[in-house]
Coordinates of C-alpha atoms in Angstrom, one line a residue:
Chain A
M135 CA -17.9 4.8 6.1
L136 CA -21.3 3.5 6.6
R137 CA -20.0 0.1 7.7
R138 CA -17.6 1.7 10.0
L139 CA -20.3 3.7 11.8
T140 CA -22.4 0.6 11.8
I141 CA -19.8 -1.4 13.6
L142 CA -19.6 1.3 16.2
S143 CA -23.4 1.1 16.5
A144 CA -23.2 -2.6 16.9
L145 CA -20.7 -2.3 19.6
L146 CA -23.1 0.0 21.5
L147 CA -25.2 -3.1 21.9
S148 CA -22.5 -5.1 23.7
A149 CA -22.3 -5.3 27.4
C150 CA -20.8 -2.2 29.0
Q151 CA -19.6 -1.1 32.4
T152 CA -18.3 2.2 33.7
T153 CA -14.7 2.7 33.3
A154 CA -12.6 2.6 36.5
V155 CA -9.7 4.9 36.6
A156 CA -7.2 4.2 39.3
D157 CA -6.8 7.2 41.6
Q158 CA -4.0 5.8 43.7
P159 CA -0.6 4.9 42.3
P160 CA -0.1 1.1 42.6
K161 CA 2.3 -0.1 45.4
A162 CA 3.4 -3.2 43.5
P163 CA 4.0 -3.7 39.8
P164 CA 0.4 -3.6 38.4
P165 CA -1.1 -6.5 36.7
P166 CA -1.9 -5.9 33.0
P167 CA -5.0 -3.9 32.8
P168 CA -8.2 -5.8 31.9
V169 CA -9.2 -5.5 28.3
Q170 CA -11.9 -2.9 27.9
T171 CA -14.6 -3.1 25.3
T172 CA -14.4 -0.7 22.4
K173 CA -17.4 1.1 23.8
E174 CA -15.7 1.5 27.2
V175 CA -12.6 3.0 25.6
L176 CA -14.7 5.3 23.5
D177 CA -16.8 6.4 26.5
A178 CA -13.7 7.0 28.6
A179 CA -12.0 9.0 25.9
G180 CA -15.0 11.1 25.2
P181 CA -15.1 13.8 22.5
S182 CA -11.4 14.4 22.8
F183 CA -10.8 11.1 21.0
F184 CA -11.6 12.7 17.6
K185 CA -10.1 15.9 16.3
R186 CA -11.6 18.1 13.6
I187 CA -10.0 17.7 10.2
P188 CA -9.0 21.2 9.0
D189 CA -11.2 22.3 6.1
E190 CA -8.1 23.0 4.1
D191 CA -7.3 19.3 4.3
V192 CA -10.5 18.1 2.8
L193 CA -11.0 17.9 -1.0
V194 CA -14.6 17.4 -2.1
I195 CA -15.1 15.9 -5.5
E196 CA -18.6 16.5 -6.9
L197 CA -19.5 14.2 -9.7
K198 CA -21.8 15.3 -12.5
N199 CA -24.2 12.5 -11.3
G200 CA -24.7 14.4 -8.1
R201 CA -22.5 12.1 -5.9
K202 CA -19.8 13.6 -3.7
V203 CA -16.6 12.0 -2.6
A204 CA -14.5 13.6 0.3
I205 CA -10.8 13.0 0.6
Q206 CA -8.6 13.9 3.6
L207 CA -5.2 15.2 2.5
A208 CA -2.0 14.0 4.2
S209 CA -0.4 17.4 4.3
R210 CA 2.4 16.4 6.6
F211 CA 3.5 13.5 4.6
A212 CA 3.3 14.9 1.1
P213 CA 3.3 18.7 1.6
V214 CA 4.3 19.7 -1.9
H215 CA 1.8 17.3 -3.5
V216 CA -0.9 18.5 -1.2
A217 CA -0.1 22.2 -1.9
N218 CA -0.4 21.2 -5.6
I219 CA -3.7 19.6 -5.0
R220 CA -5.0 22.7 -3.3
A221 CA -3.7 24.8 -6.2
F222 CA -5.3 22.4 -8.7
A223 CA -8.6 22.6 -6.9
R224 CA -8.5 26.4 -6.7
G225 CA -7.6 26.6 -10.4
G226 CA -10.6 24.4 -11.3
W227 CA -8.3 21.8 -12.8
W228 CA -10.6 18.9 -12.2
D229 CA -13.8 20.6 -13.2
G230 CA -15.0 18.7 -16.3
A231 CA -12.2 16.1 -16.0
T232 CA -13.2 12.5 -15.7
I233 CA -12.8 9.2 -13.9
Y234 CA -11.2 7.3 -16.7
R235 CA -9.8 4.2 -15.1
V236 CA -11.4 1.6 -12.8
Q237 CA -9.2 -1.5 -12.5
E238 CA -10.9 -4.4 -10.6
G239 CA -9.2 -5.1 -7.2
F240 CA -6.8 -2.2 -7.6
V241 CA -7.6 1.5 -8.3
V242 CA -10.0 4.1 -9.5
Q243 CA -8.1 7.0 -11.2
W244 CA -9.2 10.4 -12.3
G245 CA -7.9 13.7 -13.5
R246 CA -6.6 15.1 -16.7
N247 CA -4.6 12.4 -18.4
E248 CA -2.0 14.4 -20.4
D249 CA -4.4 16.6 -22.3
G250 CA -1.7 19.3 -22.6
R251 CA -3.6 21.8 -20.4
K252 CA -1.4 24.3 -18.5
Y253 CA -1.2 23.8 -14.8
P254 CA -2.9 26.5 -12.7
P255 CA -0.9 29.0 -10.7
G256 CA 0.8 27.7 -7.6
V257 CA 1.4 24.2 -8.9
T258 CA 5.0 22.9 -8.6
D259 CA 5.6 21.1 -11.8
K260 CA 8.0 18.4 -10.5
P261 CA 7.4 17.9 -6.8
P262 CA 9.9 15.9 -4.9
A263 CA 9.3 12.1 -4.4
E264 CA 7.4 12.5 -1.2
Y265 CA 7.2 8.8 -0.5
E266 CA 8.5 8.8 3.0
L267 CA 9.1 11.1 5.9
A268 CA 12.0 11.3 8.3
M269 CA 11.0 11.2 11.9
P270 CA 12.2 9.7 15.2
Q271 CA 10.8 6.3 15.9
E272 CA 9.3 7.7 19.1
Q273 CA 6.7 9.5 17.0
I274 CA 5.2 6.3 15.8
V275 CA 2.3 5.1 18.0
P276 CA 2.9 1.4 17.7
L277 CA 0.3 -0.9 16.2
G278 CA 1.4 -3.7 18.5
Y279 CA 0.6 -6.4 16.0
A280 CA 2.7 -7.8 13.2
D281 CA 2.8 -6.3 9.7
A282 CA 4.4 -8.2 6.8
Y283 CA 5.9 -5.0 5.3
S284 CA 7.5 -3.2 8.2
P285 CA 9.4 -4.3 11.4
I286 CA 7.7 -1.4 13.1
S287 CA 4.3 -0.1 12.0
G288 CA 1.7 2.1 13.6
F289 CA 0.1 5.5 13.4
V290 CA 1.2 9.1 13.0
D291 CA -1.4 11.8 13.4
G292 CA -4.1 9.3 12.6
W293 CA -2.5 7.8 9.5
P294 CA -1.3 4.2 9.3
V295 CA 2.4 4.0 8.5
G296 CA 5.2 1.6 8.1
Y297 CA 8.5 2.7 9.8
D298 CA 12.0 1.8 8.6
P299 CA 14.4 2.1 11.5
A300 CA 17.4 1.8 9.2
S301 CA 16.5 5.0 7.3
G302 CA 14.5 6.6 10.1
T303 CA 11.5 7.2 7.8
A304 CA 7.8 6.6 8.0
A305 CA 5.7 5.8 4.8
L306 CA 2.0 6.0 4.5
A307 CA 0.5 2.5 4.1
H308 CA -1.5 1.9 1.0
C309 CA -4.8 0.6 2.4
Y310 CA -8.3 0.3 1.0
A311 CA -9.4 3.9 0.2
S312 CA -5.9 5.4 0.2
V313 CA -5.4 8.1 -2.3
G314 CA -2.2 8.8 -4.2
A315 CA -0.7 10.9 -7.0
G316 CA -0.5 8.9 -10.2
R317 CA 2.8 9.1 -11.9
D318 CA 4.7 7.9 -15.0
M319 CA 7.6 5.5 -14.8
H320 CA 10.0 8.1 -13.5
P321 CA 9.5 9.2 -9.9
D322 CA 9.9 12.8 -10.9
T323 CA 6.5 12.8 -12.6
G324 CA 3.0 13.2 -11.3
A325 CA 2.3 16.6 -9.9
G326 CA -1.0 15.6 -8.2
G327 CA -3.4 16.5 -11.1
E328 CA -4.1 12.8 -11.6
L329 CA -5.2 10.9 -8.5
Y330 CA -6.0 7.3 -7.7
A331 CA -7.9 5.6 -4.9
I332 CA -7.4 2.0 -3.8
I333 CA -10.4 -0.2 -4.3
G334 CA -9.1 -3.7 -3.5
H335 CA -6.6 -5.5 -1.3
A336 CA -4.1 -3.1 0.2
P337 CA -1.3 -3.0 -2.4
R338 CA 1.5 -2.3 0.0
R339 CA 4.1 -2.8 -2.7
L340 CA 3.1 0.8 -3.6
D341 CA 4.4 2.1 -0.2
R342 CA 7.7 4.0 -0.7
N343 CA 7.2 3.8 -4.5
I344 CA 4.7 6.6 -5.0
A345 CA 3.3 9.6 -3.2
S346 CA 0.3 8.7 -1.1
V347 CA -1.5 12.0 -0.5
G348 CA -4.6 11.1 1.5
R349 CA -7.6 8.8 1.9
V350 CA -11.3 8.8 1.0
I351 CA -13.3 9.5 4.0
D352 CA -16.9 9.9 2.7
G353 CA -18.9 8.8 -0.4
F354 CA -16.4 6.2 -1.6
D355 CA -19.1 4.0 -3.0
A356 CA -19.6 6.5 -5.7
M357 CA -16.2 5.3 -7.0
T358 CA -16.0 1.7 -5.9
S359 CA -19.3 0.8 -7.5
L360 CA -18.3 2.0 -11.0
P361 CA -18.1 -0.5 -13.8
R362 CA -14.6 -1.8 -14.3
G363 CA -12.6 -0.9 -17.4
T364 CA -10.6 -3.2 -19.5
G365 CA -8.2 -1.1 -21.6
D366 CA -4.5 -1.7 -21.7
G367 CA -4.9 -4.3 -19.0
L368 CA -5.1 -1.4 -16.6
G369 CA -8.8 -0.8 -16.2
M370 CA -9.0 2.1 -18.7
Y371 CA -12.4 2.9 -20.1
T372 CA -12.0 2.1 -23.8
D373 CA -15.6 3.3 -24.3
K374 CA -15.3 7.0 -23.4
T375 CA -19.0 7.2 -22.7
M376 CA -18.3 5.2 -19.6
E377 CA -16.1 8.0 -18.2
V378 CA -17.6 9.7 -15.2
T379 CA -17.4 13.5 -15.3
I380 CA -16.3 15.5 -12.3
A381 CA -18.5 18.6 -12.0
R382 CA -16.1 20.3 -9.7
A383 CA -13.5 19.6 -7.1
R384 CA -13.0 22.1 -4.3
L385 CA -11.4 22.2 -0.9
A386 CA -14.0 22.2 1.9
A387 CA -12.5 25.5 3.0
D388 CA -13.5 27.0 -0.3
L389 CA -17.1 25.8 -0.3
P390 CA -19.9 28.0 0.9
A391 CA -20.6 27.3 4.6
S392 CA -24.0 25.7 3.6
E393 CA -22.3 23.1 1.5
R394 CA -19.2 22.6 3.6
P395 CA -18.9 19.1 5.2
A396 CA -17.1 18.6 8.4
Y397 CA -15.1 15.5 9.6
E398 CA -13.2 14.4 12.6
A399 CA -10.4 11.9 12.7
M400 CA -9.4 9.7 15.6
D401 CA -6.5 11.1 17.5
T402 CA -4.0 8.3 17.5
N403 CA -1.8 10.3 19.9
H404 CA -4.6 10.2 22.5
G405 CA -3.6 8.4 25.7
L406 CA -6.4 5.8 25.2
F407 CA -5.6 4.9 21.6
P408 CA -3.4 1.9 22.7
A409 CA -6.4 0.7 24.7
Y410 CA -8.6 1.2 21.7
L411 CA -6.3 -1.0 19.6
R412 CA -6.3 -3.6 22.3
A413 CA -10.1 -3.5 22.6
R414 CA -10.5 -4.0 18.8
A415 CA -8.1 -6.9 18.9
N416 CA -10.0 -8.6 21.7
S417 CA -13.6 -7.7 20.7
T418 CA -16.3 -10.3 20.6
N419 CA -20.1 -10.1 20.5
D420 CA -23.0 -12.3 19.9
F421 CA -21.9 -12.9 16.3
Y422 CA -18.1 -12.8 16.6
R423 CA -17.5 -15.3 19.3
R424 CA -13.8 -15.7 18.8
A425 CA -11.7 -12.5 19.3
P426 CA -9.4 -11.9 16.3
G427 CA -6.5 -11.4 18.6
A428 CA -5.1 -8.6 16.5
V429 CA -5.8 -5.7 14.2
D430 CA -3.8 -5.2 11.1
L431 CA -2.4 -1.9 10.0
C432 CA -5.1 -1.3 7.4
G433 CA -8.0 -2.8 9.4
L434 CA -9.1 -0.3 12.0
P435 CA -12.7 0.8 11.6
A436 CA -14.2 4.2 12.4
M437 CA -11.0 6.3 12.2
V438 CA -12.9 9.2 10.6
R439 CA -16.5 10.3 11.1
K440 CA -18.7 13.0 9.6
V441 CA -20.0 15.6 12.1
E442 CA -22.2 18.7 12.0
A443 CA -20.2 21.7 11.1
K444 CA -19.8 24.2 13.9
Chain B
M233 CA -8.5 -11.6 -12.3
L234 CA -7.7 -9.1 -15.0
R235 CA -5.3 -7.3 -12.8
R236 CA -3.6 -10.4 -11.8
L237 CA -3.0 -11.6 -15.2
T238 CA -1.9 -8.1 -16.1
I239 CA 0.7 -8.1 -13.4
L240 CA 2.1 -11.3 -14.8
S241 CA 2.2 -9.7 -18.2
A242 CA 4.0 -6.7 -16.8
L243 CA 6.6 -8.9 -15.3
L244 CA 7.3 -10.4 -18.6
L245 CA 8.7 -6.9 -19.5
S246 CA 11.2 -6.9 -16.7
A247 CA 14.7 -7.9 -17.2
C248 CA 15.2 -11.7 -17.3
Q249 CA 18.0 -14.1 -17.5
T250 CA 18.0 -17.8 -17.9
T251 CA 17.6 -19.8 -14.8
A252 CA 20.8 -21.4 -13.6
V253 CA 20.4 -24.8 -11.9
A254 CA 23.4 -26.0 -9.9
D255 CA 24.6 -29.3 -11.4
Q256 CA 27.3 -29.9 -8.8
P257 CA 26.6 -30.3 -5.1
P258 CA 28.3 -27.4 -3.2
K259 CA 31.4 -28.3 -1.2
A260 CA 30.9 -25.7 1.5
P261 CA 27.6 -24.5 3.0
P262 CA 26.0 -22.7 0.1
P263 CA 25.3 -19.0 0.2
P264 CA 21.6 -18.2 0.1
P265 CA 20.4 -18.5 -3.5
P266 CA 20.1 -15.3 -5.5
V267 CA 16.6 -14.1 -5.7
Q268 CA 15.0 -15.0 -8.9
T269 CA 12.5 -12.8 -10.7
T270 CA 8.9 -14.0 -10.8
K271 CA 9.2 -14.7 -14.4
E272 CA 12.3 -16.9 -13.8
V273 CA 10.5 -18.9 -11.2
L274 CA 7.4 -19.3 -13.4
D275 CA 9.6 -20.3 -16.3
A276 CA 11.5 -22.8 -14.2
A277 CA 8.3 -24.3 -12.7
G278 CA 6.6 -24.6 -16.1
P279 CA 3.1 -25.9 -16.5
S280 CA 3.3 -28.0 -13.4
F281 CA 3.1 -24.9 -11.3
F282 CA -0.7 -24.8 -11.9
K283 CA -3.1 -27.6 -11.3
R284 CA -6.5 -27.9 -12.9
I285 CA -9.4 -27.1 -10.5
P286 CA -11.9 -30.0 -10.6
D287 CA -15.1 -29.0 -12.3
E288 CA -17.0 -30.3 -9.3
D289 CA -15.2 -27.5 -7.3
V290 CA -16.3 -24.6 -9.5
L291 CA -19.7 -22.9 -9.0
V292 CA -20.8 -20.7 -11.9
I293 CA -23.3 -18.1 -11.1
E294 CA -25.0 -16.6 -14.2
L295 CA -26.7 -13.3 -13.6
K296 CA -29.8 -12.4 -15.4
N297 CA -27.8 -9.5 -16.9
G298 CA -25.6 -12.0 -18.7
R299 CA -22.6 -11.7 -16.5
K300 CA -21.0 -14.9 -15.0
V301 CA -19.1 -15.2 -11.7
A302 CA -17.1 -18.3 -11.0
I303 CA -16.3 -19.5 -7.5
Q304 CA -13.8 -22.1 -6.5
L305 CA -15.1 -24.2 -3.6
A306 CA -12.9 -25.1 -0.6
S307 CA -14.0 -28.7 -0.4
R308 CA -11.3 -29.8 2.0
F309 CA -11.9 -27.0 4.5
A310 CA -15.7 -27.0 4.6
P311 CA -16.8 -30.4 3.2
V312 CA -20.3 -30.4 4.5
H313 CA -21.0 -26.8 3.4
V314 CA -19.5 -27.5 0.0
A315 CA -21.6 -30.7 -0.4
N316 CA -24.6 -28.5 0.5
I317 CA -23.6 -25.9 -2.1
R318 CA -23.4 -28.7 -4.7
A319 CA -26.9 -29.9 -3.7
F320 CA -28.3 -26.4 -3.7
A321 CA -26.9 -25.8 -7.2
R322 CA -28.2 -29.2 -8.5
G323 CA -31.6 -28.4 -6.9
G324 CA -31.8 -25.1 -8.6
W325 CA -31.9 -23.3 -5.3
W326 CA -30.4 -20.0 -6.5
D327 CA -32.2 -19.9 -9.9
G328 CA -34.3 -16.7 -9.6
A329 CA -32.7 -15.8 -6.2
T330 CA -31.1 -12.4 -5.9
I331 CA -28.1 -10.4 -4.8
Y332 CA -29.8 -8.4 -2.1
R333 CA -27.0 -7.0 0.0
V334 CA -23.9 -4.9 -1.1
Q335 CA -22.2 -3.3 1.9
E336 CA -19.4 -0.9 1.0
G337 CA -16.0 -2.1 2.0
F338 CA -17.3 -5.4 3.3
V339 CA -19.5 -7.9 1.5
V340 CA -21.8 -8.7 -1.4
Q341 CA -24.4 -11.3 -0.4
W342 CA -26.9 -13.4 -2.3
G343 CA -29.3 -16.3 -2.0
R344 CA -32.7 -16.9 -0.5
N345 CA -33.0 -14.8 2.6
E346 CA -35.4 -16.9 4.7
D347 CA -38.2 -17.1 2.2
G348 CA -39.3 -20.4 3.7
R349 CA -38.6 -22.5 0.7
K350 CA -37.7 -26.2 1.4
Y351 CA -34.1 -27.2 0.9
P352 CA -33.4 -29.4 -2.1
P353 CA -32.5 -33.1 -1.5
G354 CA -29.0 -33.7 -0.2
V355 CA -28.7 -30.5 1.8
T356 CA -27.7 -31.0 5.5
D357 CA -29.9 -28.6 7.4
K358 CA -27.5 -27.8 10.2
P359 CA -23.9 -28.4 9.0
P360 CA -21.2 -28.4 11.6
A361 CA -19.2 -25.2 12.2
E362 CA -16.5 -25.8 9.7
Y363 CA -14.4 -22.8 10.7
E364 CA -11.1 -24.6 11.1
L365 CA -9.4 -27.8 10.1
A366 CA -7.1 -29.9 12.3
M367 CA -3.8 -30.7 10.6
P368 CA -0.2 -31.1 11.5
Q369 CA 1.8 -27.9 11.2
E370 CA 4.0 -29.5 8.6
Q371 CA 1.2 -29.3 6.1
I372 CA 1.3 -25.5 6.1
V373 CA 3.6 -24.1 3.4
P374 CA 4.9 -21.1 5.3
L375 CA 4.3 -17.6 4.1
G376 CA 7.6 -16.6 5.6
Y377 CA 6.4 -13.0 6.3
A378 CA 4.5 -11.7 9.3
D379 CA 0.8 -11.9 9.7
A380 CA -1.0 -9.9 12.4
Y381 CA -3.6 -12.6 13.0
S382 CA -1.6 -15.8 13.2
P383 CA 1.9 -16.8 14.6
I384 CA 2.1 -19.1 11.6
S385 CA 0.4 -18.5 8.3
G386 CA 0.8 -19.9 4.9
F387 CA -0.9 -22.0 2.3
V388 CA -2.7 -25.4 2.1
D389 CA -3.6 -26.7 -1.3
G390 CA -3.5 -23.2 -2.8
W391 CA -5.5 -21.6 0.0
P392 CA -4.2 -18.9 2.4
V393 CA -4.6 -20.0 6.0
G394 CA -3.7 -18.9 9.5
Y395 CA -2.5 -21.7 11.7
D396 CA -3.0 -22.0 15.4
P397 CA -0.3 -24.2 16.9
A398 CA -2.1 -24.5 20.2
S399 CA -5.2 -26.1 18.7
G400 CA -3.4 -27.6 15.7
T401 CA -5.9 -26.1 13.3
A402 CA -5.8 -24.1 10.1
A403 CA -8.4 -21.6 9.2
L404 CA -9.0 -20.1 5.8
A405 CA -8.1 -16.4 5.7
H406 CA -10.9 -14.0 4.8
C407 CA -9.2 -12.1 1.9
Y408 CA -10.6 -9.9 -0.9
A409 CA -12.8 -12.2 -3.0
S410 CA -13.2 -14.9 -0.3
V411 CA -16.6 -16.5 -0.2
G412 CA -18.4 -17.7 2.9
A413 CA -21.7 -19.1 4.1
G414 CA -23.9 -16.4 5.7
R415 CA -25.3 -17.3 9.0
D416 CA -27.4 -16.0 11.8
M417 CA -26.1 -15.2 15.3
H418 CA -25.8 -18.8 16.3
P419 CA -23.0 -20.8 14.7
D420 CA -25.4 -23.7 14.0
T421 CA -27.1 -21.7 11.3
G422 CA -26.3 -21.1 7.7
A423 CA -26.5 -24.2 5.5
G424 CA -24.8 -22.5 2.5
G425 CA -27.8 -21.3 0.7
E426 CA -26.9 -17.7 1.3
L427 CA -23.3 -16.8 0.4
Y428 CA -21.2 -13.7 0.7
A429 CA -18.1 -12.5 -1.0
I430 CA -15.6 -10.0 0.5
I431 CA -15.3 -6.7 -1.5
G432 CA -13.1 -4.6 0.8
H433 CA -10.2 -4.8 3.2
A434 CA -9.7 -8.4 4.3
P435 CA -12.0 -8.8 7.4
R436 CA -9.8 -11.3 9.2
R437 CA -12.0 -11.0 12.3
L438 CA -14.3 -13.4 10.4
D439 CA -11.6 -16.1 10.4
R440 CA -12.6 -18.9 12.8
N441 CA -16.0 -17.2 13.2
I442 CA -17.8 -18.3 10.1
A443 CA -17.5 -21.0 7.4
S444 CA -15.4 -19.8 4.5
V445 CA -16.3 -22.0 1.6
G446 CA -14.3 -20.7 -1.4
R447 CA -13.2 -17.7 -3.4
V448 CA -14.3 -15.8 -6.5
I449 CA -11.9 -16.7 -9.3
D450 CA -13.5 -15.1 -12.4
G451 CA -16.0 -12.3 -13.2
F452 CA -15.9 -10.7 -9.7
D453 CA -16.4 -7.2 -11.1
A454 CA -20.0 -8.2 -11.8
M455 CA -20.4 -8.1 -8.1
T456 CA -17.9 -5.5 -6.9
S457 CA -19.3 -2.8 -9.2
L458 CA -22.9 -3.1 -7.9
P459 CA -24.4 -0.1 -6.2
R460 CA -24.1 -0.2 -2.5
G461 CA -27.2 -0.7 -0.4
T462 CA -28.0 1.2 2.8
G463 CA -30.6 -0.9 4.6
D464 CA -30.2 -1.9 8.3
G465 CA -26.7 -0.4 8.2
L466 CA -25.7 -3.7 6.5
G467 CA -25.9 -2.7 2.9
M468 CA -29.3 -4.3 2.2
Y469 CA -31.1 -3.0 -0.9
T470 CA -34.2 -1.3 0.6
D471 CA -35.3 -0.6 -3.0
K472 CA -36.0 -4.2 -4.2
T473 CA -35.7 -3.2 -7.8
M474 CA -31.9 -2.8 -7.2
E475 CA -31.7 -6.5 -6.4
V476 CA -29.7 -8.4 -9.1
T477 CA -31.4 -11.6 -10.2
I478 CA -29.5 -14.8 -10.6
A479 CA -30.6 -16.7 -13.7
R480 CA -29.0 -19.9 -12.6
A481 CA -26.1 -21.3 -10.6
R482 CA -24.5 -24.5 -11.6
L483 CA -21.4 -26.5 -10.9
A484 CA -19.0 -26.4 -13.9
A485 CA -19.3 -30.2 -13.9
D486 CA -23.0 -29.9 -14.6
L487 CA -22.7 -27.4 -17.5
P488 CA -22.7 -28.6 -21.1
A489 CA -19.1 -29.0 -22.3
S490 CA -19.5 -26.0 -24.6
E491 CA -20.3 -23.7 -21.6
R492 CA -18.0 -25.2 -19.1
P493 CA -15.1 -22.9 -18.0
A494 CA -11.8 -24.3 -16.9
Y495 CA -9.4 -23.0 -14.3
E496 CA -6.1 -23.8 -12.8
A497 CA -4.8 -22.9 -9.4
M498 CA -1.2 -22.4 -8.4
D499 CA 0.2 -25.5 -6.7
T500 CA 1.4 -24.1 -3.4
N501 CA 3.0 -27.5 -2.6
H502 CA 5.2 -27.2 -5.7
G503 CA 8.9 -27.2 -4.8
L504 CA 9.3 -23.7 -6.4
F505 CA 6.5 -22.1 -4.5
P506 CA 8.8 -20.7 -1.8
A507 CA 11.0 -19.2 -4.5
Y508 CA 7.9 -17.7 -6.0
L509 CA 7.0 -16.1 -2.7
R510 CA 10.6 -14.8 -2.4
A511 CA 10.5 -13.4 -5.9
R512 CA 7.2 -11.6 -5.3
A513 CA 8.6 -10.1 -2.1
N514 CA 11.7 -8.8 -3.9
S515 CA 10.3 -7.8 -7.2
T516 CA 11.1 -4.5 -8.8
N517 CA 10.6 -3.1 -12.2
D518 CA 10.8 0.2 -14.0
F519 CA 7.8 1.4 -12.0
Y520 CA 8.3 -0.3 -8.6
R521 CA 11.9 0.7 -7.8
R522 CA 11.8 -0.3 -4.2
A523 CA 11.0 -4.0 -3.5
P524 CA 8.2 -4.4 -1.0
G525 CA 10.4 -6.9 1.0
A526 CA 7.4 -9.1 1.8
V527 CA 4.1 -10.4 0.6
D528 CA 1.2 -10.6 2.9
L529 CA -1.2 -13.5 3.3
C530 CA -3.9 -12.1 1.2
G531 CA -1.7 -10.3 -1.3
L532 CA -0.4 -12.9 -3.8
P533 CA -1.5 -12.2 -7.3
A534 CA -2.2 -14.7 -10.0
M535 CA -3.0 -17.7 -7.9
V536 CA -5.8 -18.8 -10.3
R537 CA -6.0 -18.5 -14.1
K538 CA -8.6 -19.4 -16.7
V539 CA -7.5 -21.9 -19.3
E540 CA -8.9 -23.6 -22.3
A541 CA -10.9 -26.6 -21.4
K542 CA -9.2 -29.9 -22.5

């Protein structure tokens, strides 16, 4: 998060000009609009470019070491898993559980790894395989740049997705900081009580193979900087004293107002979002003298920001 | 590295069959060959699929805490920078220097941050901006899947590259674990005495903007698991006691035989490399039931492996 805000700050330093909005319809086919800077697009969009994330969609994990990690839940894409996660949080499922797996370049994983404890009330034992979501292609705001994994990719409600026109389904992309529900070999396993977060190169082979349920939006370094494990070739901590204990995990909605964090996510349905994509792709500054010419599906900075609670 | 080897191990578990090699030329245009499993391709390629990395191209950084990090140098792509790095190593430049920057989701950086020390003999003060390399397109082994940043991308001597047909140049892709030479605002800065490694989502906007000089091939978790800094919004350690001291950094070629590690890199010019790409893109197993359908430029596992020195 820090870096993302920093990049925004750096962009504030770049040359800016006021945004001209045409007030007359053009008489001839208009030339392509000039590329605006990211700052110009953000200024033109104003506060409406970000939308408050509902407190019910934010899971706050408080580690025993005092660090907090906030996760935005993808309630539209994995509704049963997310309902489970809410029920797990409300039932105190993760309180006292641990981060027990940190695999270099892949995942951090936490929860209760088959300790036989009974699920709290409200948890659906075998949620459906919520790996993809049927929707018309028109609902995808196109990325506009190539993606190896999908002929069409883009954004739905702020989330990066790959779209499969053959089946008419969108799937959340596994990017850095994506959070999913661990499962066993069979898809009908994994209720959401064990979660993982991606700490390396986007493992897109997970897309459509597992339920992605959200993304870390704050405090991720409390997870990414943990020592890597070695057990089972899967990053398990064989030395149990390395496990990191979770003090409690609660929905932001259930925290006292004084402790409740507030976040906003970029509204990818906003009319200026395509201009934002174009600005990012063409951005240069004193350091970056060559524009990248593209943004990739997992590469957009500053999609979420922390705000003062209102 | 661990994960990469693990994935290979996991693939050994998947169903396998012996590789059929046609011994008669087909009489009609042949159908596309059946997709082999990764294991079948590796078996068919045999030991020739990996080539020993010259010891002169391996920089071993030994941290004071006992951990070692090995970096393969991209001598063809950044020859002057790599010559500098060899001279820095031989001059003891990094001995006693520190890792002083760890920016979440972006980079770890180390070296001597403008402490005024004189460069050792053999260091070119202002190396050219070795950001891209002219070569005919035929030298690129195509990835065969889309890349947001380049119309043509693929591999040169084991390295992932984007190719620009207009300028006829290839540029190393900034992937997870890529190593580059830090520089100031002006391209004519950064001799290679300060290096960074990527610890987050592939920041491809760096491609063609900075000299990529190699990649971490072993022990990366000694860097990725460091606490993140906060200074200057760039991950600098404001608390100097957090800095991690480098005991010494040497080329593998200069280490005593008993301490010299040995590595092999996948030969992307091997005749079976395209089959390997296709196998990865189409791989499934008991866990991954849907094939990803692609591999992205930064996503190939097991490109480098540690071996017994001969």
